[in-house]
mmCIF file of C-alpha atoms in Angstrom:
data_model
loop_
_atom_site.group_PDB
_atom_site.id
_atom_site.type_symbol
_atom_site.label_atom_id
_atom_site.label_comp_id
_atom_site.label_asym_id
_atom_site.label_seq_id
_atom_site.Cartn_x
_atom_site.Cartn_y
_atom_site.Cartn_z
ATOM 1 C CA UNK Y 23 2.310 2.671 -17.577
ATOM 2 C CA UNK Y 24 2.340 4.421 -13.605
ATOM 3 C CA UNK Y 25 1.897 7.724 -12.557
ATOM 4 C CA UNK Y 26 1.198 9.545 -9.813
ATOM 5 C CA UNK Y 27 -2.326 9.707 -8.630
ATOM 6 C CA UNK Y 28 -4.059 13.323 -8.469
ATOM 7 C CA UNK Y 29 -7.030 14.091 -7.274
ATOM 8 C CA UNK Y 30 -9.364 12.985 -9.554
ATOM 9 C CA UNK Y 31 -8.214 9.766 -9.340
ATOM 10 C CA UNK Y 32 -10.256 9.465 -5.660
ATOM 11 C CA UNK Y 33 -12.595 7.795 -6.699
ATOM 12 C CA UNK Y 34 -10.798 5.519 -8.438
ATOM 13 C CA UNK Y 35 -8.542 4.609 -5.198
ATOM 14 C CA UNK Y 36 -11.606 4.315 -3.200
ATOM 15 C CA UNK Y 37 -13.507 1.921 -5.678
ATOM 16 C CA UNK Y 38 -10.058 0.071 -6.024
ATOM 17 C CA UNK Y 39 -9.412 -0.292 -1.941
ATOM 18 C CA UNK Y 40 -13.354 -1.453 -1.735
ATOM 19 C CA UNK Y 41 -12.455 -4.005 -4.469
ATOM 20 C CA UNK Y 42 -9.059 -5.019 -2.485
ATOM 21 C CA UNK Y 43 -10.442 -5.404 0.582
ATOM 22 C CA UNK Y 44 -13.419 -7.962 -1.130
ATOM 23 C CA UNK Y 45 -10.740 -10.113 -2.407
ATOM 24 C CA UNK Y 46 -8.941 -10.292 1.425
ATOM 25 C CA UNK Y 47 -12.134 -11.098 2.389
ATOM 26 C CA UNK Y 48 -12.786 -8.011 4.902
ATOM 27 C CA UNK Y 49 -15.146 -5.814 2.922
ATOM 28 C CA UNK Y 50 -16.697 -4.747 6.049
ATOM 29 C CA UNK Y 51 -12.870 -3.513 7.291
ATOM 30 C CA UNK Y 52 -12.863 -1.362 4.435
ATOM 31 C CA UNK Y 53 -14.393 2.180 5.815
ATOM 32 C CA UNK Y 54 -12.027 4.883 3.860
ATOM 33 C CA UNK Y 55 -14.103 7.702 2.554
ATOM 34 C CA UNK Y 56 -13.179 9.651 -0.436
ATOM 35 C CA UNK Y 57 -12.471 12.896 1.252
ATOM 36 C CA UNK Y 58 -10.651 11.064 3.816
ATOM 37 C CA UNK Y 59 -8.644 9.713 0.686
ATOM 38 C CA UNK Y 60 -8.647 13.055 -0.768
ATOM 39 C CA UNK Y 61 -7.009 14.818 2.279
ATOM 40 C CA UNK Y 62 -4.569 12.124 2.639
ATOM 41 C CA UNK Y 63 -2.584 11.436 -0.297
ATOM 42 C CA UNK Y 64 -3.611 16.057 -1.225
ATOM 43 C CA UNK Y 65 -4.411 17.908 1.913
ATOM 44 C CA UNK Y 66 -1.920 20.475 3.536
ATOM 45 C CA UNK Y 67 0.112 17.517 5.284
ATOM 46 C CA UNK Y 68 -0.287 14.865 3.036
ATOM 47 C CA UNK Y 69 0.748 11.347 5.170
ATOM 48 C CA UNK Y 70 0.827 8.803 1.882
ATOM 49 C CA UNK Y 71 1.380 8.661 -2.137
ATOM 50 C CA UNK Y 72 -0.144 6.754 -4.706
ATOM 51 C CA UNK Y 73 0.590 5.639 -7.886
ATOM 52 C CA UNK Y 74 -1.862 4.693 -10.811
ATOM 53 C CA UNK Y 75 -1.655 1.235 -13.262
ATOM 54 C CA UNK Y 76 -3.269 1.994 -16.504
ATOM 55 C CA UNK Y 77 -3.099 -0.794 -19.050
ATOM 56 C CA UNK Y 78 -0.701 0.818 -22.142
ATOM 57 C CA UNK Y 79 -2.732 -0.151 -24.751
ATOM 58 C CA UNK Y 80 -6.467 1.427 -23.314
ATOM 59 C CA UNK Y 81 -4.631 3.913 -20.539
ATOM 60 C CA UNK Y 82 -7.763 2.036 -18.485
ATOM 61 C CA UNK Y 83 -6.865 2.035 -14.821
ATOM 62 C CA UNK Y 84 -6.074 -1.130 -13.895
ATOM 63 C CA UNK Y 85 -4.599 -1.184 -10.602
ATOM 64 C CA UNK Y 86 -2.750 0.979 -7.633
ATOM 65 C CA UNK Y 87 -0.548 1.355 -5.149
ATOM 66 C CA UNK Y 88 -0.571 3.585 -1.932
ATOM 67 C CA UNK Y 89 2.283 4.041 0.332
ATOM 68 C CA UNK Y 90 3.649 6.139 2.990
ATOM 69 C CA UNK Y 91 7.194 6.736 4.240
ATOM 70 C CA UNK Y 92 8.611 4.675 7.624
ATOM 71 C CA UNK Y 93 11.864 5.698 9.433
ATOM 72 C CA UNK Y 94 14.737 2.805 10.278
ATOM 73 C CA UNK Y 95 16.543 4.157 13.333
ATOM 74 C CA UNK Y 96 18.915 1.461 12.750
ATOM 75 C CA UNK Y 97 20.133 2.665 9.280
ATOM 76 C CA UNK Y 98 18.864 6.520 9.998
ATOM 77 C CA UNK Y 99 16.863 6.946 6.813
ATOM 78 C CA UNK Y 100 13.420 6.877 5.276
ATOM 79 C CA UNK Y 101 12.154 4.001 3.864
ATOM 80 C CA UNK Y 102 8.838 3.461 1.837
ATOM 81 C CA UNK Y 103 6.161 1.000 3.271
ATOM 82 C CA UNK Y 104 3.447 -0.505 0.699
ATOM 83 C CA UNK Y 105 0.315 0.383 2.277
ATOM 84 C CA UNK Y 106 -1.640 -1.707 -0.595
ATOM 85 C CA UNK Y 107 -1.021 -3.040 -4.219
ATOM 86 C CA UNK Y 108 -3.898 -3.945 -6.514
ATOM 87 C CA UNK Y 109 -4.501 -4.921 -9.589
ATOM 88 C CA UNK Y 110 -7.835 -6.502 -10.878
ATOM 89 C CA UNK Y 111 -7.773 -9.778 -11.909
ATOM 90 C CA UNK Y 112 -8.804 -8.700 -15.448
ATOM 91 C CA UNK Y 113 -5.033 -7.287 -15.526
ATOM 92 C CA UNK Y 114 -3.146 -9.439 -13.498
ATOM 93 C CA UNK Y 115 -0.508 -10.909 -15.558
ATOM 94 C CA UNK Y 116 0.499 -8.382 -17.597
ATOM 95 C CA UNK Y 117 3.349 -6.773 -15.738
ATOM 96 C CA UNK Y 118 1.501 -3.705 -13.718
ATOM 97 C CA UNK Y 119 2.192 -4.768 -10.055
ATOM 98 C CA UNK Y 120 5.880 -5.581 -10.991
ATOM 99 C CA UNK Y 121 5.747 -1.941 -12.799
ATOM 100 C CA UNK Y 122 4.214 -0.459 -9.624
ATOM 101 C CA UNK Y 123 6.724 -1.993 -7.352
ATOM 102 C CA UNK Y 124 9.449 -0.609 -9.944
ATOM 103 C CA UNK Y 125 8.584 2.665 -9.281
ATOM 104 C CA UNK Y 126 8.460 2.802 -5.651
ATOM 105 C CA UNK Y 127 11.836 0.971 -6.272
ATOM 106 C CA UNK Y 128 13.318 3.771 -8.796
ATOM 107 C CA UNK Y 129 12.164 6.597 -6.020
ATOM 108 C CA UNK Y 130 13.811 4.649 -3.010
ATOM 109 C CA UNK Y 131 17.041 4.326 -4.163
ATOM 110 C CA UNK Y 132 16.659 7.683 -6.489
ATOM 111 C CA UNK Y 133 15.782 9.296 -2.823
ATOM 112 C CA UNK Y 134 18.369 7.297 -0.841
ATOM 113 C CA UNK Y 135 15.397 4.947 0.818
ATOM 114 C CA UNK Y 136 17.449 1.668 2.404
ATOM 115 C CA UNK Y 137 13.776 0.081 2.290
ATOM 116 C CA UNK Y 138 10.154 -1.122 0.811
ATOM 117 C CA UNK Y 139 8.408 -2.855 3.170
ATOM 118 C CA UNK Y 140 4.814 -4.133 3.105
ATOM 119 C CA UNK Y 141 2.475 -6.746 4.232
ATOM 120 C CA UNK Y 142 0.765 -9.773 3.070
ATOM 121 C CA UNK Y 143 -1.591 -11.941 4.131
ATOM 122 C CA UNK Y 144 -0.606 -15.857 4.724
ATOM 123 C CA UNK Y 145 -2.837 -17.288 2.587
ATOM 124 C CA UNK Y 146 -2.379 -14.848 -0.530
ATOM 125 C CA UNK Y 147 0.300 -17.505 -2.085
ATOM 126 C CA UNK Y 148 -0.274 -16.297 -5.730
ATOM 127 C CA UNK Y 149 1.277 -12.432 -3.688
ATOM 128 C CA UNK Y 150 3.850 -14.209 -1.935
ATOM 129 C CA UNK Y 151 5.088 -16.108 -4.958
ATOM 130 C CA UNK Y 152 5.334 -12.829 -7.141
ATOM 131 C CA UNK Y 153 6.894 -11.309 -4.231
ATOM 132 C CA UNK Y 154 9.502 -14.049 -3.981
ATOM 133 C CA UNK Y 155 10.063 -13.941 -7.650
ATOM 134 C CA UNK Y 156 11.048 -10.578 -7.509
ATOM 135 C CA UNK Y 157 14.100 -11.269 -4.750
ATOM 136 C CA UNK Y 158 11.431 -10.173 -1.727
ATOM 137 C CA UNK Y 159 11.482 -11.954 1.412
ATOM 138 C CA UNK Y 160 9.687 -12.441 4.181
ATOM 139 C CA UNK Y 161 10.721 -10.900 7.199
ATOM 140 C CA UNK Y 162 9.373 -14.514 9.788
ATOM 141 C CA UNK Y 163 11.120 -12.923 12.835
ATOM 142 C CA UNK Y 164 8.757 -10.776 13.347
ATOM 143 C CA UNK Y 165 5.127 -10.910 14.102
ATOM 144 C CA UNK Y 166 3.141 -7.670 13.603
ATOM 145 C CA UNK Y 167 1.178 -6.507 16.594
ATOM 146 C CA UNK Y 168 -2.141 -4.144 16.126
ATOM 147 C CA UNK Y 169 -4.389 -1.871 18.157
ATOM 148 C CA UNK Y 170 -8.060 -0.950 17.211
ATOM 149 C CA UNK Y 171 -11.193 -0.110 17.748
ATOM 150 C CA UNK Y 172 -12.149 -0.211 21.715
ATOM 151 C CA UNK Y 173 -8.351 -1.495 22.609
ATOM 152 C CA UNK Y 174 -6.986 1.249 21.195
ATOM 153 C CA UNK Y 175 -9.539 3.303 23.036
ATOM 154 C CA UNK Y 176 -9.355 1.718 26.629
ATOM 155 C CA UNK Y 177 -5.061 1.981 26.419
ATOM 156 C CA UNK Y 178 -5.699 5.605 25.441
ATOM 157 C CA UNK Y 179 -8.004 6.136 28.710
ATOM 158 C CA UNK Y 180 -11.020 6.227 26.639
ATOM 159 C CA UNK Y 181 -13.869 4.351 26.934
ATOM 160 C CA UNK Y 182 -16.302 3.350 23.950
#
């Protein structure tokens, strides 16, 4: 079962983000706090959205998807950028990841969005195989760039 996240899910979402960061071998990089997540998802101007996957038999939360809108200047419409998709290891293979992606695809088609995009680490071959089994294709002609921390401050003219 897939449901929209509620404010009561913030501790769960925070815990799942921490689990995902550990899985991706970068727990030190996951610095988001519960108040930040609450503001981003449920504040006056929500910047992101989340869905929770639960076990059908027990109702226990087993995963989540956190996403936000992007915009294609070429297509002239919004799309969804999936920031995080995570299913706990004990629940993998039961269809929860596919159900989360199916819900996001449903939202896209229902709202007239033409893209559902995300990034995956090159070493995460189980995820890559799963995404490709759904028909997703890598966009290997693009390279993602990122400015953070000191480099971002330096470019902004604000040294740390």
